[in-house]
mmCIF file of C-alpha atoms in Angstrom:
data_model
loop_
_atom_site.group_PDB
_atom_site.id
_atom_site.type_symbol
_atom_site.label_atom_id
_atom_site.label_comp_id
_atom_site.label_asym_id
_atom_site.label_seq_id
_atom_site.Cartn_x
_atom_site.Cartn_y
_atom_site.Cartn_z
ATOM 1 C CA UNK A 1 13.908 -22.573 -65.554
ATOM 2 C CA UNK A 2 14.057 -26.220 -65.018
ATOM 3 C CA UNK A 3 10.691 -27.601 -63.864
ATOM 4 C CA UNK A 4 11.284 -31.089 -63.288
ATOM 5 C CA UNK A 5 9.583 -34.275 -64.489
ATOM 6 C CA UNK A 6 6.165 -32.746 -65.269
ATOM 7 C CA UNK A 7 5.846 -30.261 -68.133
ATOM 8 C CA UNK A 8 4.717 -26.845 -66.970
ATOM 9 C CA UNK A 9 2.471 -24.937 -69.525
ATOM 10 C CA UNK A 10 2.665 -21.095 -69.660
ATOM 11 C CA UNK A 11 -0.239 -18.565 -69.680
ATOM 12 C CA UNK A 12 2.267 -15.793 -70.238
ATOM 13 C CA UNK A 13 3.713 -16.630 -73.894
ATOM 14 C CA UNK A 14 6.436 -18.802 -72.548
ATOM 15 C CA UNK A 15 7.396 -22.156 -74.201
ATOM 16 C CA UNK A 16 7.501 -25.618 -72.617
ATOM 17 C CA UNK A 17 10.753 -27.544 -73.650
ATOM 18 C CA UNK A 18 12.567 -30.632 -72.993
ATOM 19 C CA UNK A 19 15.570 -29.849 -70.668
ATOM 20 C CA UNK A 20 19.077 -31.241 -71.643
ATOM 21 C CA UNK A 21 19.664 -34.601 -69.749
ATOM 22 C CA UNK A 22 21.331 -37.698 -70.047
ATOM 23 C CA UNK A 23 18.811 -39.600 -68.017
ATOM 24 C CA UNK A 24 14.961 -39.596 -67.667
ATOM 25 C CA UNK A 25 12.969 -36.881 -69.570
ATOM 26 C CA UNK A 26 12.788 -33.622 -67.498
ATOM 27 C CA UNK A 27 11.319 -30.260 -68.663
ATOM 28 C CA UNK A 28 12.087 -26.576 -68.503
ATOM 29 C CA UNK A 29 9.987 -23.416 -69.298
ATOM 30 C CA UNK A 30 11.633 -20.832 -71.413
ATOM 31 C CA UNK A 31 11.222 -17.553 -73.149
ATOM 32 C CA UNK A 32 13.409 -15.365 -75.475
ATOM 33 C CA UNK A 33 13.715 -11.795 -76.395
ATOM 34 C CA UNK A 34 14.611 -11.099 -79.989
ATOM 35 C CA UNK A 35 17.424 -8.348 -79.370
ATOM 36 C CA UNK A 36 19.701 -8.720 -76.233
ATOM 37 C CA UNK A 37 23.391 -8.422 -76.809
ATOM 38 C CA UNK A 38 22.545 -7.288 -80.385
ATOM 39 C CA UNK A 39 21.588 -4.133 -78.944
ATOM 40 C CA UNK A 40 25.152 -3.218 -78.118
ATOM 41 C CA UNK A 41 26.387 -4.455 -81.482
ATOM 42 C CA UNK A 42 23.791 -2.080 -83.132
ATOM 43 C CA UNK A 43 25.251 0.868 -81.072
ATOM 44 C CA UNK A 44 28.755 0.062 -82.271
ATOM 45 C CA UNK A 45 28.268 -0.876 -85.809
ATOM 46 C CA UNK A 46 25.356 1.334 -86.852
ATOM 47 C CA UNK A 47 25.289 4.350 -84.597
ATOM 48 C CA UNK A 48 28.930 4.141 -84.244
ATOM 49 C CA UNK A 49 28.593 5.253 -80.408
ATOM 50 C CA UNK A 50 31.187 2.451 -79.512
ATOM 51 C CA UNK A 51 34.464 1.243 -80.832
ATOM 52 C CA UNK A 52 33.910 -2.108 -78.931
ATOM 53 C CA UNK A 53 31.108 -3.629 -76.868
ATOM 54 C CA UNK A 54 33.260 -3.474 -73.761
ATOM 55 C CA UNK A 55 33.348 0.265 -73.726
ATOM 56 C CA UNK A 56 29.665 0.319 -72.941
ATOM 57 C CA UNK A 57 30.219 -0.346 -69.187
ATOM 58 C CA UNK A 58 32.512 2.694 -68.870
ATOM 59 C CA UNK A 59 29.990 5.036 -70.720
ATOM 60 C CA UNK A 60 26.912 3.630 -68.637
ATOM 61 C CA UNK A 61 28.685 4.299 -65.339
ATOM 62 C CA UNK A 62 29.869 7.775 -66.182
ATOM 63 C CA UNK A 63 26.503 9.045 -65.705
ATOM 64 C CA UNK A 64 24.043 8.582 -62.752
ATOM 65 C CA UNK A 65 21.106 7.524 -64.797
ATOM 66 C CA UNK A 66 19.628 7.796 -68.305
ATOM 67 C CA UNK A 67 18.466 11.277 -68.137
ATOM 68 C CA UNK A 68 14.809 10.042 -68.722
ATOM 69 C CA UNK A 69 15.918 8.137 -71.892
ATOM 70 C CA UNK A 70 14.335 4.686 -72.294
ATOM 71 C CA UNK A 71 14.759 2.237 -75.319
ATOM 72 C CA UNK A 72 12.488 -0.322 -76.473
ATOM 73 C CA UNK A 73 14.796 -2.430 -78.857
ATOM 74 C CA UNK A 74 11.980 -3.987 -80.826
ATOM 75 C CA UNK A 75 14.142 -4.158 -83.893
ATOM 76 C CA UNK A 76 12.291 -7.330 -85.175
ATOM 77 C CA UNK A 77 9.379 -7.109 -82.831
ATOM 78 C CA UNK A 78 9.147 -8.245 -79.192
ATOM 79 C CA UNK A 79 9.448 -11.738 -77.869
ATOM 80 C CA UNK A 80 8.096 -13.123 -74.851
ATOM 81 C CA UNK A 81 6.062 -12.505 -72.942
ATOM 82 C CA UNK A 82 4.628 -9.723 -75.309
ATOM 83 C CA UNK A 83 4.935 -11.788 -78.746
ATOM 84 C CA UNK A 84 4.195 -8.863 -80.869
ATOM 85 C CA UNK A 85 5.920 -9.272 -84.244
ATOM 86 C CA UNK A 86 4.854 -5.838 -85.360
ATOM 87 C CA UNK A 87 6.385 -3.852 -82.737
ATOM 88 C CA UNK A 88 9.140 -1.677 -83.533
ATOM 89 C CA UNK A 89 12.041 -0.034 -81.484
ATOM 90 C CA UNK A 90 11.575 3.380 -79.880
ATOM 91 C CA UNK A 91 13.942 5.760 -78.137
ATOM 92 C CA UNK A 92 11.951 7.842 -75.687
ATOM 93 C CA UNK A 93 12.689 10.823 -73.518
ATOM 94 C CA UNK A 94 15.417 12.748 -75.583
ATOM 95 C CA UNK A 95 16.088 16.306 -74.810
ATOM 96 C CA UNK A 96 18.876 18.643 -75.970
ATOM 97 C CA UNK A 97 20.796 17.490 -73.016
ATOM 98 C CA UNK A 98 20.822 13.807 -73.965
ATOM 99 C CA UNK A 99 24.242 12.557 -74.373
ATOM 100 C CA UNK A 100 25.587 9.293 -75.952
ATOM 101 C CA UNK A 101 26.213 8.001 -72.420
ATOM 102 C CA UNK A 102 22.564 8.311 -71.756
ATOM 103 C CA UNK A 103 21.579 6.327 -74.777
ATOM 104 C CA UNK A 104 24.419 3.687 -74.094
ATOM 105 C CA UNK A 105 23.178 3.192 -70.474
ATOM 106 C CA UNK A 106 19.377 3.083 -71.748
ATOM 107 C CA UNK A 107 20.392 0.306 -74.230
ATOM 108 C CA UNK A 108 21.904 -1.576 -71.426
ATOM 109 C CA UNK A 109 18.962 -1.183 -69.001
ATOM 110 C CA UNK A 110 16.582 -2.246 -71.808
ATOM 111 C CA UNK A 111 18.172 -5.804 -71.999
ATOM 112 C CA UNK A 112 17.800 -6.014 -68.217
ATOM 113 C CA UNK A 113 14.159 -4.993 -68.386
ATOM 114 C CA UNK A 114 13.329 -7.670 -71.159
ATOM 115 C CA UNK A 115 15.061 -10.329 -69.004
ATOM 116 C CA UNK A 116 13.103 -9.183 -66.031
ATOM 117 C CA UNK A 117 9.704 -9.454 -68.099
ATOM 118 C CA UNK A 118 10.640 -13.177 -68.826
ATOM 119 C CA UNK A 119 11.319 -13.702 -65.009
ATOM 120 C CA UNK A 120 8.214 -12.418 -64.066
ATOM 121 C CA UNK A 121 6.430 -14.509 -66.572
ATOM 122 C CA UNK A 122 8.057 -17.648 -65.270
ATOM 123 C CA UNK A 123 7.322 -16.727 -61.764
ATOM 124 C CA UNK A 124 3.588 -16.426 -62.573
ATOM 125 C CA UNK A 125 3.593 -19.703 -64.371
ATOM 126 C CA UNK A 126 5.347 -21.911 -61.869
ATOM 127 C CA UNK A 127 5.424 -22.375 -58.192
ATOM 128 C CA UNK A 128 9.133 -22.940 -58.031
ATOM 129 C CA UNK A 129 11.100 -20.563 -55.884
ATOM 130 C CA UNK A 130 13.735 -18.324 -57.448
ATOM 131 C CA UNK A 131 16.828 -18.166 -55.550
ATOM 132 C CA UNK A 132 19.353 -16.561 -57.986
ATOM 133 C CA UNK A 133 19.735 -15.996 -61.495
ATOM 134 C CA UNK A 134 22.520 -17.689 -63.562
ATOM 135 C CA UNK A 135 23.729 -15.738 -66.416
ATOM 136 C CA UNK A 136 26.186 -16.543 -69.421
ATOM 137 C CA UNK A 137 27.015 -15.171 -72.957
ATOM 138 C CA UNK A 138 28.977 -12.076 -74.023
ATOM 139 C CA UNK A 139 26.626 -9.444 -72.529
ATOM 140 C CA UNK A 140 27.126 -11.155 -69.204
ATOM 141 C CA UNK A 141 30.729 -9.862 -68.908
ATOM 142 C CA UNK A 142 29.237 -6.301 -68.434
ATOM 143 C CA UNK A 143 29.369 -5.498 -64.743
ATOM 144 C CA UNK A 144 26.997 -2.641 -64.788
ATOM 145 C CA UNK A 145 24.331 -4.780 -66.817
ATOM 146 C CA UNK A 146 24.581 -7.602 -64.248
ATOM 147 C CA UNK A 147 24.206 -5.010 -61.351
ATOM 148 C CA UNK A 148 21.318 -3.398 -62.904
ATOM 149 C CA UNK A 149 19.663 -6.671 -63.548
ATOM 150 C CA UNK A 150 20.214 -7.948 -59.937
ATOM 151 C CA UNK A 151 18.669 -4.511 -58.736
ATOM 152 C CA UNK A 152 15.513 -4.497 -60.756
ATOM 153 C CA UNK A 153 14.932 -8.314 -60.453
ATOM 154 C CA UNK A 154 15.577 -8.476 -56.626
ATOM 155 C CA UNK A 155 17.575 -11.520 -57.014
ATOM 156 C CA UNK A 156 21.405 -12.204 -56.942
ATOM 157 C CA UNK A 157 22.903 -12.685 -60.065
ATOM 158 C CA UNK A 158 25.628 -15.357 -60.537
ATOM 159 C CA UNK A 159 28.204 -15.159 -63.402
ATOM 160 C CA UNK A 160 30.249 -18.180 -64.072
ATOM 161 C CA UNK A 161 34.124 -18.479 -64.954
ATOM 162 C CA UNK A 162 33.149 -19.706 -68.365
ATOM 163 C CA UNK A 163 30.662 -17.502 -70.128
ATOM 164 C CA UNK A 164 30.043 -19.697 -73.091
ATOM 165 C CA UNK A 165 27.796 -22.030 -70.988
ATOM 166 C CA UNK A 166 26.044 -23.660 -74.029
ATOM 167 C CA UNK A 167 29.185 -25.032 -75.289
ATOM 168 C CA UNK A 168 30.252 -26.045 -71.818
ATOM 169 C CA UNK A 169 26.927 -27.871 -71.243
ATOM 170 C CA UNK A 170 27.393 -29.800 -74.593
ATOM 171 C CA UNK A 171 30.836 -30.809 -73.447
ATOM 172 C CA UNK A 172 29.453 -32.037 -70.037
ATOM 173 C CA UNK A 173 26.638 -34.068 -71.678
ATOM 174 C CA UNK A 174 29.277 -35.706 -73.971
ATOM 175 C CA UNK A 175 31.414 -36.367 -71.043
ATOM 176 C CA UNK A 176 28.660 -38.066 -69.204
ATOM 177 C CA UNK A 177 27.705 -40.174 -72.115
ATOM 178 C CA UNK A 178 31.070 -41.688 -72.728
ATOM 179 C CA UNK A 179 31.691 -42.006 -68.913
ATOM 180 C CA UNK A 180 34.364 -39.436 -68.480
ATOM 181 C CA UNK A 181 32.152 -38.000 -65.541
ATOM 182 C CA UNK A 182 30.250 -40.609 -63.547
ATOM 183 C CA UNK A 183 27.328 -38.355 -62.567
ATOM 184 C CA UNK A 184 25.791 -34.902 -62.613
ATOM 185 C CA UNK A 185 26.615 -34.667 -58.899
ATOM 186 C CA UNK A 186 30.309 -34.587 -59.784
ATOM 187 C CA UNK A 187 29.776 -31.675 -62.396
ATOM 188 C CA UNK A 188 28.164 -29.677 -59.645
ATOM 189 C CA UNK A 189 31.252 -29.818 -57.595
ATOM 190 C CA UNK A 190 33.285 -28.375 -60.463
ATOM 191 C CA UNK A 191 30.999 -25.490 -61.307
ATOM 192 C CA UNK A 192 32.980 -22.356 -60.689
ATOM 193 C CA UNK A 193 31.604 -18.905 -60.204
ATOM 194 C CA UNK A 194 33.593 -15.880 -61.283
ATOM 195 C CA UNK A 195 31.274 -13.071 -59.573
ATOM 196 C CA UNK A 196 28.143 -12.606 -57.667
ATOM 197 C CA UNK A 197 25.970 -9.435 -58.125
ATOM 198 C CA UNK A 198 23.620 -8.645 -55.380
ATOM 199 C CA UNK A 199 20.576 -6.445 -55.591
ATOM 200 C CA UNK A 200 20.580 -3.219 -53.683
ATOM 201 C CA UNK A 201 17.190 -2.062 -54.335
ATOM 202 C CA UNK A 202 14.451 -3.988 -52.411
ATOM 203 C CA UNK A 203 11.233 -4.496 -54.469
ATOM 204 C CA UNK A 204 8.113 -6.018 -53.001
ATOM 205 C CA UNK A 205 6.947 -8.795 -55.358
ATOM 206 C CA UNK A 206 3.829 -10.997 -55.285
ATOM 207 C CA UNK A 207 2.335 -13.275 -57.790
ATOM 208 C CA UNK A 208 -0.328 -11.684 -60.217
ATOM 209 C CA UNK A 209 -3.890 -12.966 -60.312
#
């Protein structure tokens, strides 16, 4: 989250960093998980449950839920806000009726749960209101994941037309530096959104003590 001209320091394991800018120094607060999209790669490459990452959407929506299955993808520990390098992954709730569809859906849900933990930490560290979540990267192409993220976070999710936002941001900064674009205001006008995902479950949220 961009926090403006003053750095915001976390009480929840987040990091204070300098936000990318071509003007006065501004700051952001951020956290990272150690396994996000790599979870789907693991299902594909190690467990052989998928032929390609895109198949995960179809499997996830083919069942009404996870059947009580939950995944904690702590393959290399847990990142913010837990910061536990000794944590290890678990797959809970398995029964004789568990199918690969349940496991794949639980894996996708685990990505959203981790992101939601970061969001809660940011909300508790700042007084900045959250209006929407902007997503990018390969995992954001999964409609089920984006819908589930919007539901558990209780915020609309906005997916851009260009998913490789890091590369796009670097191009924007380079363009600003050489005068190809005159200002960030112009960039905001050309920003395009491919799809919005709106939350359907209403969750009451309040700031933790």
